[in-house]
Every structure is written in C-alpha cells, then in structure tokens.
Amino acid sequence: MTTAATDVVRQHLIDPEICIRCNTCEESCPIDAITHDERNYVVNPGKCDNCNVCIAPCPTGAIDSWRQVAKVEMYSIEEQLKWDSLPPQRELADAEGASELPPEVERIVAAASAGQGGASPPPWSAAHPYVNLYPAAKPAVATVSGNFRLTGDGASSDIRHIVLDFGQAAFPVLEGQTIGILPPGTDAQGRPHHPRLYSVASPREGERPRYNNLALTVKRVDEDHEGRPVKGVASNFLCDLAKGDTVNVIGPYGTSFLMPNHPGANLLMVCTGTGSAPMRAMTERRRRRIPLKEGGSLMLFFGARAPEELPYFGPLMKLPKDFIDINFAFSRVPGEPKCYVQDRIRERAADVAKLVADPNTFVYICGLKGMEEGVAQALADACREQGLDWDAMLPTLRAQGRYHLETY
Ligand code: A2P
C-alpha cells in the first residue's frame, strides 16, 4: 500500500540540541505557532503554515529543521516538548510524492519559487563562517582582558567596549557574526538565564593580531523602550565585569551578515548606538588593509543622541577622510534640530544612490528596530530621486547578498 502524495507533509521542527532558547523564533512568528516550556521550543503542527519568517532571525539555525511525515503521524507539541534530539527521518519509501530532495534543499527551492526567502545569502566573496562551535552545554570560557567606557562622562548611557580573551580555546569569528553570553545565576522561576546575543566588534584577527581575543560593544540596560526602569541581566553582568573575570560564551552564530572579501567592494553602513559593533569590526578590517590598496569605498551613517553618547566617536574622527565617508546624525543636541540617520541619507541622496547602484556595493543596517522602516524608506527615496527603480533593485540586492539588516 502506498501513501497518497497529499498525505505527506514537511513538518517544521526545532532542533533541541542546537537551540539556545533565545526566544527569537517565538517573537518573530506572525501567527503564534511557536511555543516553549522550560525544556524546549516547539512548532505547533496545527498552526505553522511554513511561512519561513522565523528562519532568518534564528541565530543558530536550529529553527531550520524539517521532517517529511505522513499527515496522520505529525509530531505533536507534547511529543516535541519531550525531545533531547530530533528524531531521524522516518522511512517513507512507499509514499507517493515523497520528495527525493533533502528537506533543506526542498525548502530553499520552495521559498525561492514562492518569491520569498529565508536568510539572505552572504556576499559571494565572504569567508566561510564557523557556527555553533560551543553549545550551551559546553561553553567556551573567556577571560575579561579589558572593560572600557565608550560614552562620555556626561552621557546618559553607559556603553562599554569589553574585550574577551579565549586563551587556548579556538573561537574563530568573522565581522558581522554574533556570540552568545550565558549570564550566571537563575531567573525568578529558578531557571538558568537564557543566553543574550552580541555582535562582535572586532575584525576576524581580534583586537590585536595574534592575541586570541574579541571585543563586544555593550550598553547597560537600565530602562525599557518606554523609559520604565528595568535592569538588563546580561548587559549589567557584562558592564560590571572586571579584568580577570570569566564569562561563559556560546556560538559563534551568523552566516548572512558577513562582509565581502574581494578587493574593490564598497560598504554602505547604517547604524544607531550599539548597532555600530559590526560596522566597527568591518571598518577596522578594512583600515588594517589600507596598505594593500585594494580599493572600494566606505560610507557610514551613524545615529546617536549626541556626540558623547556615540560609541567609538573619537577613533572614528581620526580615520582618514579618503578612507571612509562618515555622516553622523544626532537627535538630542541642545539647540539643534533632531536628526536621524534617515535624514542624513536623504541629504546625501545622490551619493547614496550612486553607491547602491554599483554592483560592488554591500549594504548593512544595524541598530534599533524602529529605524528599520525609516531607513528603508530613505534608501528607496534616495534611489527613486535619482531615477533608479528601487522596487526592482531591493529583491536583487537581497538575492545577491548585498542587503543585510539586523535590528533589535
Ligand atoms: P532618539 O533621541 O529619538 O531616541 P539610543 O541612544 O536609544 O540607542 O538611540 C540611538 C539613536 O537612534 C538616537 O539618536 C535615537 O534618537 C535614534 N532613533 C530612535 N528611534 C529611531 C528611528 N525610528 N529611526 C532612526 N533613529 C532612531
């Protein structure tokens, strides 16, 4: 007896061995098909419509797990909640319509033919990233070798440059990747705190070549988005670290928000606040390579409340003008009108459009979730103003790994 094609489905699952329980999938699912208990994050087979919205934001790829199953045998939420690992793919040899393609390939093909995508591919020349080298059960132990305040004395925010040394442990990262920090202790329910993700602020060789270290840009969270007082667990833990303290680190993560490696590539970077971390990593990588004369231009739009609130303001000001075109946008300078990165993009519309239209340009946007729409709109307006067809350009930019967005 064979199973009818309509009876076989691709069931969306989450790999409990890789998942770091960061809640990103549950937050991003538009139809609340993802839920969790203290053990696992799981997908409700009765709700999930395979829209793939959750795939790109997942830092580990645990979300990108699929099994072909007979419809009547789909794994229930209750079953998934008990798993320590994913079950093997069941034999479906008799099933008419069971695909011969591996499920991952099938998903990509299905998404592509539906005109949507999971994560954007990385730039074609990006180096190959390592991911998931250290899971939560076996974190790398890093030692703090520096914790420097980046914001000025009078600044309202405490943003820090924290340098972690990995000693003898191999922890390879690329610019644009993130790592997970496991804060010590437990939450109000007595469960271990879930990991928090931070973008690496150093280039791939670390803060200093031949030192096995990397830096993070961390803002002490002492209020929520509405300005109510709240003490961020991981950010306060990190900002209070002293030299010699140790930190449990998992990861690295990220296979998309990576920089191009080929000579002549241009970078258009837009960020606010600590969204500057990956931009600092990429800029520093390129700065160290200036003597190689590889060409390509850098343009940066950087938003902060005021100069004293802007991480890396001093070092940025010292970069050669012919190396990077920097455009600051300050929103709370007394006596000056509020300015956002999107306002600066509009002011520089002609240059921005010219850069985006260049097939060698790669766009990176990182920072507050709120800026996502405004920046996209400003880029669209800048391009349209210069006679470019933004609506046709954007899907191409994404498909070519030339448009990367990371907001929080
Ligand atoms: P604002 O003064 O309106 O808060 P933060 O210091 O909170 O990390 O924010 C970094 C910068 O991003 C600030 O200048 C902040 O301005 C600005 N910002 C806030 N909302 C947006 C938005 N929707 N688009 C662009 N920039 C924004």
Short mmCIF file of C-alpha atoms and ligand atoms in Angstrom, two decimals:
data_model
loop_
_atom_site.label_atom_id
_atom_site.label_comp_id
_atom_site.label_asym_id
_atom_site.label_seq_id
_atom_site.Cartn_x
_atom_site.Cartn_y
_atom_site.Cartn_z
CA MET A 1 0.00 0.00 0.00
CA THR A 2 1.24 3.50 -0.77
CA THR A 3 0.58 6.76 1.00
CA ALA A 4 -1.08 9.38 -1.21
CA ALA A 5 1.05 12.42 -2.03
CA THR A 6 -1.40 14.69 -0.27
CA ASP A 7 -0.91 12.66 2.90
CA VAL A 8 2.81 13.50 3.15
CA VAL A 9 3.82 16.85 4.61
CA ARG A 10 7.05 18.61 5.51
CA GLN A 11 6.81 19.19 9.22
CA HIS A 12 8.64 22.19 10.64
CA LEU A 13 10.59 21.34 13.80
CA ILE A 14 13.27 22.88 16.05
CA ASP A 15 16.48 21.02 16.80
CA PRO A 16 16.66 20.89 20.62
CA GLU A 17 20.38 20.11 20.56
CA ILE A 18 21.30 23.32 18.72
CA CYS A 19 18.56 25.65 20.00
CA ILE A 20 19.85 28.14 22.57
CA ARG A 21 16.34 29.07 23.79
CA CYS A 22 16.76 32.75 22.89
CA ASN A 23 13.05 33.17 22.08
CA THR A 24 13.76 34.85 18.72
CA CYS A 25 11.59 32.37 16.79
CA GLU A 26 8.64 32.76 19.10
CA GLU A 27 8.91 36.55 18.85
CA SER A 28 9.16 36.53 15.07
CA CYS A 29 6.37 34.04 14.30
CA PRO A 30 3.48 36.14 12.93
CA ILE A 31 0.83 33.51 13.77
CA ASP A 32 1.99 32.37 17.23
CA ALA A 33 2.77 28.87 16.01
CA ILE A 34 5.86 28.56 18.21
CA THR A 35 5.74 27.92 21.92
CA HIS A 36 8.03 26.64 24.65
CA ASP A 37 8.30 25.23 28.12
CA GLU A 38 11.35 25.20 30.40
CA ARG A 39 12.85 22.43 28.25
CA ASN A 40 12.17 23.01 24.54
CA TYR A 41 10.96 25.43 21.88
CA VAL A 42 8.48 23.67 19.57
CA VAL A 43 6.36 24.31 16.48
CA ASN A 44 2.62 23.71 16.59
CA PRO A 45 1.90 21.48 13.58
CA GLY A 46 -1.72 22.59 13.53
CA LYS A 47 -0.77 26.25 13.15
CA CYS A 48 2.54 26.51 11.27
CA ASP A 49 1.99 27.46 7.63
CA ASN A 50 5.71 27.20 6.66
CA CYS A 51 5.89 30.94 6.00
CA ASN A 52 9.62 30.90 6.93
CA VAL A 53 9.55 34.28 8.69
CA CYS A 54 11.24 32.68 11.72
CA ILE A 55 14.12 31.15 9.74
CA ALA A 56 16.33 34.19 9.15
CA PRO A 57 16.30 35.64 12.69
CA CYS A 58 17.32 32.32 14.35
CA PRO A 59 20.98 32.73 15.29
CA THR A 60 21.82 29.02 15.38
CA GLY A 61 19.86 27.51 12.50
CA ALA A 62 18.05 25.19 14.96
CA ILE A 63 14.79 26.50 13.54
CA ASP A 64 15.65 25.25 10.06
CA SER A 65 14.74 21.62 10.81
CA TRP A 66 12.27 19.61 8.77
CA ARG A 67 10.96 16.07 8.55
CA GLN A 68 8.75 14.52 5.93
CA VAL A 69 5.94 12.75 7.71
CA ALA A 70 2.60 11.22 6.90
CA LYS A 71 -0.02 13.81 7.81
CA VAL A 72 -1.63 11.50 10.32
CA GLU A 73 1.72 10.96 12.05
CA MET A 74 2.89 14.55 12.54
CA TYR A 75 4.79 15.10 15.76
CA SER A 76 2.55 16.76 18.34
CA ILE A 77 3.62 19.63 20.59
CA GLU A 78 3.59 17.24 23.55
CA GLU A 79 5.98 14.83 21.80
CA GLN A 80 8.36 17.63 20.74
CA LEU A 81 8.50 19.05 24.24
CA LYS A 82 9.99 15.76 25.48
CA TRP A 83 12.80 15.56 22.89
CA ASP A 84 16.51 15.80 23.66
CA SER A 85 17.31 15.49 19.95
CA LEU A 86 15.43 15.41 16.66
CA PRO A 87 14.04 12.03 15.60
CA PRO A 88 15.62 10.52 12.46
CA GLN A 89 13.79 10.92 9.17
CA ARG A 90 11.22 8.10 9.02
CA GLU A 91 11.25 5.76 6.03
CA LEU A 92 8.69 6.99 3.54
CA ALA A 93 9.78 4.82 0.66
CA ASP A 94 6.25 3.88 -0.25
CA ALA A 95 4.92 7.37 -0.11
CA GLU A 96 3.87 8.68 -3.48
CA GLY A 97 5.05 12.25 -3.77
CA ALA A 98 7.66 11.95 -1.03
CA SER A 99 10.40 14.21 -2.36
CA GLU A 100 13.77 12.86 -3.42
CA LEU A 101 15.39 16.15 -2.44
CA PRO A 102 16.86 16.64 1.03
CA PRO A 103 14.38 18.69 3.10
CA GLU A 104 16.73 21.71 3.32
CA VAL A 105 17.07 21.83 -0.46
CA GLU A 106 13.35 21.41 -0.83
CA ARG A 107 12.70 24.32 1.50
CA ILE A 108 15.06 26.62 -0.36
CA VAL A 109 13.55 25.65 -3.69
CA ALA A 110 10.03 26.13 -2.33
CA ALA A 111 10.89 29.53 -0.83
CA ALA A 112 12.63 30.68 -3.98
CA SER A 113 9.77 29.66 -6.21
CA ALA A 114 7.34 31.42 -3.88
CA GLY A 115 9.35 34.59 -4.38
CA GLN A 116 10.42 34.84 -0.76
CA GLY A 117 13.49 33.73 1.06
CA GLY A 118 14.86 32.67 4.36
CA ALA A 119 18.07 34.44 5.25
CA SER A 120 19.78 36.48 2.56
CA PRO A 121 22.88 34.74 1.29
CA PRO A 122 26.19 36.23 2.39
CA PRO A 123 28.21 38.30 -0.09
CA TRP A 124 29.61 35.98 -2.75
CA SER A 125 33.19 36.61 -1.60
CA ALA A 126 32.57 36.33 2.17
CA ALA A 127 34.84 33.97 4.08
CA HIS A 128 33.25 30.77 5.33
CA PRO A 129 31.94 31.32 8.88
CA TYR A 130 32.14 28.78 11.67
CA VAL A 131 28.91 28.45 13.68
CA ASN A 132 27.73 26.55 16.76
CA LEU A 133 31.21 25.54 17.88
CA TYR A 134 30.29 25.97 21.54
CA PRO A 135 26.77 24.91 22.66
CA ALA A 136 25.20 25.95 25.96
CA ALA A 137 26.11 22.59 27.47
CA LYS A 138 29.79 23.18 26.70
CA PRO A 139 30.50 26.91 26.54
CA ALA A 140 33.91 28.44 25.94
CA VAL A 141 35.27 30.20 28.99
CA ALA A 142 36.66 33.65 28.15
CA THR A 143 38.62 35.92 30.46
CA VAL A 144 37.97 39.65 30.52
CA SER A 145 41.11 41.49 29.47
CA GLY A 146 39.56 44.97 29.29
CA ASN A 147 36.35 46.87 30.06
CA PHE A 148 36.41 50.47 28.83
CA ARG A 149 33.64 53.04 28.91
CA LEU A 150 32.98 54.42 25.43
CA THR A 151 30.45 57.09 26.26
CA GLY A 152 31.47 60.48 27.64
CA ASP A 153 31.34 61.40 31.33
CA GLY A 154 28.20 63.46 30.93
CA ALA A 155 26.44 60.90 28.73
CA SER A 156 23.13 59.41 29.84
CA SER A 157 24.08 55.94 28.57
CA ASP A 158 26.87 53.65 29.72
CA ILE A 159 28.25 51.90 26.63
CA ARG A 160 31.33 49.72 27.06
CA HIS A 161 34.00 48.10 24.96
CA ILE A 162 34.56 44.72 26.60
CA VAL A 163 37.49 42.60 25.49
CA LEU A 164 37.25 38.83 25.97
CA ASP A 165 40.30 36.63 25.74
CA PHE A 166 39.78 32.99 24.76
CA GLY A 167 43.17 31.75 25.91
CA GLN A 168 43.85 28.35 24.34
CA ALA A 169 40.29 27.86 23.06
CA ALA A 170 39.71 28.26 19.31
CA PHE A 171 36.86 30.72 18.85
CA PRO A 172 37.04 31.88 15.21
CA VAL A 173 34.70 34.72 14.24
CA LEU A 174 34.09 36.89 11.20
CA GLU A 175 33.00 40.52 11.16
CA GLY A 176 29.18 40.64 11.45
CA GLN A 177 28.85 37.42 13.46
CA THR A 178 27.35 37.27 16.93
CA ILE A 179 28.24 35.34 20.07
CA GLY A 180 26.02 34.32 22.98
CA ILE A 181 26.72 35.22 26.58
CA LEU A 182 25.41 32.99 29.37
CA PRO A 183 24.76 35.24 32.36
CA PRO A 184 25.38 33.40 35.63
CA GLY A 185 22.53 32.68 38.04
CA THR A 186 18.87 31.95 37.56
CA ASP A 187 15.69 33.87 36.78
CA ALA A 188 12.68 34.42 39.06
CA GLN A 189 11.48 30.87 38.30
CA GLY A 190 14.84 29.38 39.28
CA ARG A 191 15.77 28.54 35.65
CA PRO A 192 19.18 29.44 34.19
CA HIS A 193 19.06 32.78 32.38
CA HIS A 194 18.69 32.38 28.63
CA PRO A 195 21.69 33.48 26.55
CA ARG A 196 21.92 37.00 25.13
CA LEU A 197 23.44 37.66 21.72
CA TYR A 198 26.00 40.37 21.00
CA SER A 199 27.63 41.36 17.72
CA VAL A 200 31.38 41.04 17.64
CA ALA A 201 33.00 44.48 17.39
CA SER A 202 36.45 43.26 16.33
CA PRO A 203 37.78 42.17 12.98
CA ARG A 204 38.50 38.48 12.45
CA GLU A 205 42.04 38.63 13.87
CA GLY A 206 40.72 40.10 17.11
CA GLU A 207 41.55 43.36 18.82
CA ARG A 208 45.21 42.70 18.23
CA PRO A 209 46.52 40.25 15.69
CA ARG A 210 47.97 37.17 17.37
CA TYR A 211 46.00 37.80 20.57
CA ASN A 212 43.14 35.31 20.80
CA ASN A 213 40.53 37.89 21.75
CA LEU A 214 37.49 39.80 20.56
CA ALA A 215 35.51 42.82 21.75
CA LEU A 216 31.82 43.49 22.32
CA THR A 217 30.01 46.83 22.40
CA VAL A 218 27.58 46.61 25.30
CA LYS A 219 25.06 49.19 26.52
CA ARG A 220 23.99 48.91 30.13
CA VAL A 221 20.22 48.44 30.02
CA ASP A 222 18.58 50.35 32.85
CA GLU A 223 15.27 51.21 31.21
CA ASP A 224 12.92 49.56 28.72
CA HIS A 225 11.80 51.02 25.38
CA GLU A 226 9.12 53.04 27.18
CA GLY A 227 11.64 54.51 29.63
CA ARG A 228 10.48 52.42 32.62
CA PRO A 229 13.33 51.32 34.92
CA VAL A 230 14.49 47.74 34.31
CA LYS A 231 17.84 46.09 34.99
CA GLY A 232 19.13 44.16 31.96
CA VAL A 233 20.51 40.85 33.24
CA ALA A 234 23.29 40.22 30.73
CA SER A 235 24.21 43.84 29.97
CA ASN A 236 24.66 44.70 33.66
CA PHE A 237 26.62 41.50 34.21
CA LEU A 238 28.92 42.38 31.30
CA CYS A 239 29.28 46.09 32.08
CA ASP A 240 30.25 45.29 35.68
CA LEU A 241 32.95 42.76 34.73
CA ALA A 242 36.49 43.44 35.89
CA LYS A 243 39.75 42.41 34.28
CA GLY A 244 40.40 38.72 35.05
CA ASP A 245 36.72 37.78 35.46
CA THR A 246 35.48 34.86 33.38
CA VAL A 247 32.45 34.61 31.08
CA ASN A 248 30.71 31.60 29.52
CA VAL A 249 30.39 32.14 25.78
CA ILE A 250 28.46 30.14 23.17
CA GLY A 251 28.40 30.33 19.39
CA PRO A 252 29.58 31.84 17.16
CA TYR A 253 26.48 32.49 15.05
CA GLY A 254 25.60 34.13 11.77
CA THR A 255 26.04 33.06 8.16
CA SER A 256 24.49 36.00 6.34
CA PHE A 257 25.51 39.42 7.78
CA LEU A 258 29.12 38.99 6.63
CA MET A 259 31.46 41.31 4.75
CA PRO A 260 32.72 40.81 1.22
CA ASN A 261 36.37 39.75 0.91
CA HIS A 262 37.12 40.79 -2.63
CA PRO A 263 39.15 43.89 -3.49
CA GLY A 264 37.10 46.84 -4.68
CA ALA A 265 33.94 46.04 -2.68
CA ASN A 266 32.11 49.08 -1.29
CA LEU A 267 30.38 49.08 2.10
CA LEU A 268 27.35 51.25 2.85
CA MET A 269 26.77 51.03 6.61
CA VAL A 270 23.83 52.47 8.57
CA CYS A 271 23.67 52.09 12.34
CA THR A 272 22.45 53.53 15.61
CA GLY A 273 24.01 53.15 19.07
CA THR A 274 25.47 49.70 19.74
CA GLY A 275 24.44 48.67 16.21
CA SER A 276 27.85 50.14 15.45
CA ALA A 277 29.58 46.94 16.67
CA PRO A 278 29.60 45.07 13.33
CA MET A 279 30.38 48.32 11.50
CA ARG A 280 33.36 48.88 13.75
CA ALA A 281 34.52 45.30 13.01
CA MET A 282 34.21 45.76 9.23
CA THR A 283 35.74 49.25 9.25
CA GLU A 284 38.67 48.06 11.33
CA ARG A 285 39.22 45.10 8.99
CA ARG A 286 39.35 47.50 6.06
CA ARG A 287 41.51 50.02 7.94
CA ARG A 288 44.14 47.37 8.64
CA ARG A 289 44.18 46.53 4.93
CA ILE A 290 44.69 50.12 3.70
CA PRO A 291 48.36 49.38 2.86
CA LEU A 292 47.21 46.65 0.44
CA LYS A 293 45.46 49.32 -1.70
CA GLU A 294 42.54 47.02 -2.52
CA GLY A 295 40.19 49.87 -3.43
CA GLY A 296 36.47 50.13 -2.69
CA SER A 297 34.82 52.86 -0.68
CA LEU A 298 33.18 53.00 2.75
CA MET A 299 30.21 55.19 3.62
CA LEU A 300 28.81 55.27 7.15
CA PHE A 301 25.62 56.76 8.61
CA PHE A 302 25.74 56.65 12.38
CA GLY A 303 22.96 57.85 14.70
CA ALA A 304 23.22 58.69 18.40
CA ARG A 305 21.66 61.11 20.85
CA ALA A 306 24.76 63.33 21.00
CA PRO A 307 28.50 63.04 20.25
CA GLU A 308 29.28 61.98 23.84
CA GLU A 309 26.76 59.12 23.51
CA LEU A 310 28.28 57.78 20.32
CA PRO A 311 30.49 54.70 20.76
CA TYR A 312 33.86 54.96 19.02
CA PHE A 313 33.33 58.67 18.26
CA GLY A 314 36.98 59.56 18.95
CA PRO A 315 38.56 56.75 16.88
CA LEU A 316 36.09 57.36 14.04
CA MET A 317 37.01 61.03 13.88
CA LYS A 318 40.65 60.06 13.42
CA LEU A 319 40.06 57.89 10.32
CA PRO A 320 41.34 59.37 7.05
CA LYS A 321 38.58 61.21 5.14
CA ASP A 322 39.52 59.47 1.90
CA PHE A 323 39.14 56.08 3.64
CA ILE A 324 35.58 56.47 4.97
CA ASP A 325 32.77 58.95 4.35
CA ILE A 326 31.20 59.43 7.81
CA ASN A 327 27.79 61.01 8.37
CA PHE A 328 26.69 61.47 11.98
CA ALA A 329 23.07 62.07 12.95
CA PHE A 330 22.47 63.47 16.43
CA SER A 331 18.97 63.52 17.83
CA ARG A 332 19.33 65.28 21.18
CA VAL A 333 21.89 68.07 20.91
CA PRO A 334 20.54 71.13 22.74
CA GLY A 335 19.72 73.94 20.34
CA GLU A 336 19.91 71.71 17.26
CA PRO A 337 17.04 70.08 15.37
CA LYS A 338 16.55 66.33 15.92
CA CYS A 339 18.35 64.39 13.21
CA TYR A 340 18.09 60.68 12.40
CA VAL A 341 20.26 58.56 10.08
CA GLN A 342 17.45 58.57 7.52
CA ASP A 343 17.58 62.38 7.38
CA ARG A 344 21.30 62.23 6.58
CA ILE A 345 20.69 59.56 3.93
CA ARG A 346 18.22 61.91 2.26
CA GLU A 347 20.72 64.77 2.38
CA ARG A 348 23.25 62.56 0.62
CA ALA A 349 20.72 61.02 -1.77
CA ALA A 350 22.81 61.40 -4.94
CA ASP A 351 25.91 59.75 -3.43
CA VAL A 352 23.88 57.04 -1.71
CA ALA A 353 22.00 56.14 -4.90
CA LYS A 354 25.22 56.04 -6.90
CA LEU A 355 26.77 53.71 -4.36
CA VAL A 356 23.74 51.38 -4.08
CA ALA A 357 23.51 51.14 -7.87
CA ASP A 358 27.10 49.90 -8.03
CA PRO A 359 27.04 46.07 -8.21
CA ASN A 360 30.11 46.06 -5.99
CA THR A 361 28.27 47.70 -3.07
CA PHE A 362 27.07 45.82 0.01
CA VAL A 363 24.55 47.45 2.38
CA TYR A 364 24.46 46.82 6.16
CA ILE A 365 21.84 48.19 8.55
CA CYS A 366 22.11 47.51 12.28
CA GLY A 367 20.51 49.07 15.33
CA LEU A 368 17.12 49.94 16.77
CA LYS A 369 14.13 48.09 15.36
CA GLY A 370 12.37 51.43 15.00
CA MET A 371 14.82 52.66 12.39
CA GLU A 372 14.23 49.74 10.02
CA GLU A 373 11.30 51.26 8.19
CA GLY A 374 12.63 54.82 8.15
CA VAL A 375 16.00 53.76 6.73
CA ALA A 376 14.44 51.51 4.08
CA GLN A 377 12.18 54.39 3.08
CA ALA A 378 15.08 56.84 2.92
CA LEU A 379 17.13 54.47 0.75
CA ALA A 380 14.12 53.95 -1.50
CA ASP A 381 13.52 57.71 -1.81
CA ALA A 382 17.21 58.41 -2.46
CA CYS A 383 17.30 55.85 -5.27
CA ARG A 384 13.98 56.88 -6.81
CA GLU A 385 15.01 60.53 -6.73
CA GLN A 386 17.99 59.56 -8.87
CA GLY A 387 15.76 57.71 -11.32
CA LEU A 388 16.50 54.21 -10.05
CA ASP A 389 13.81 51.53 -9.75
CA TRP A 390 14.17 50.68 -6.05
CA ASP A 391 11.32 48.15 -6.08
CA ALA A 392 13.19 46.12 -8.66
CA MET A 393 16.57 46.72 -7.02
CA LEU A 394 15.75 45.55 -3.49
CA PRO A 395 14.93 41.89 -4.28
CA THR A 396 18.08 41.73 -6.40
CA LEU A 397 20.19 43.24 -3.63
CA ARG A 398 18.83 40.69 -1.17
CA ALA A 399 19.22 37.74 -3.53
CA GLN A 400 22.82 38.75 -4.24
CA GLY A 401 23.68 39.01 -0.53
CA ARG A 402 24.10 42.76 -0.86
CA TYR A 403 21.47 43.98 1.64
CA HIS A 404 21.71 42.95 5.29
CA LEU A 405 19.55 44.01 8.16
CA GLU A 406 19.94 43.31 11.89
CA THR A 407 17.70 45.16 14.32
CA TYR A 408 16.64 44.61 17.92
P1 A2P B 1 16.06 59.48 19.97
O1 A2P B 1 16.73 60.69 20.53
O2 A2P B 1 14.76 59.80 19.31
O3 A2P B 1 15.96 58.39 20.98
P2 A2P B 1 19.68 55.02 21.67
O4 A2P B 1 20.58 56.06 22.26
O5 A2P B 1 18.37 54.90 22.36
O6 A2P B 1 20.38 53.70 21.49
O7 A2P B 1 19.34 55.51 20.17
C1 A2P B 1 20.34 55.76 19.23
C2 A2P B 1 19.86 56.79 18.27
O8 A2P B 1 18.81 56.26 17.42
C3 A2P B 1 19.26 58.01 18.97
O9 A2P B 1 19.72 59.16 18.30
C4 A2P B 1 17.79 57.80 18.77
O10 A2P B 1 17.03 59.00 18.78
C5 A2P B 1 17.79 57.22 17.38
N1 A2P B 1 16.48 56.67 16.99
C6 A2P B 1 15.42 56.36 17.78
N2 A2P B 1 14.38 55.94 17.03
C7 A2P B 1 14.79 55.98 15.74
C8 A2P B 1 14.16 55.69 14.50
N3 A2P B 1 12.91 55.25 14.43
N4 A2P B 1 14.87 55.87 13.36
C9 A2P B 1 16.15 56.31 13.42
N5 A2P B 1 16.79 56.61 14.55
C10 A2P B 1 16.13 56.46 15.72
#
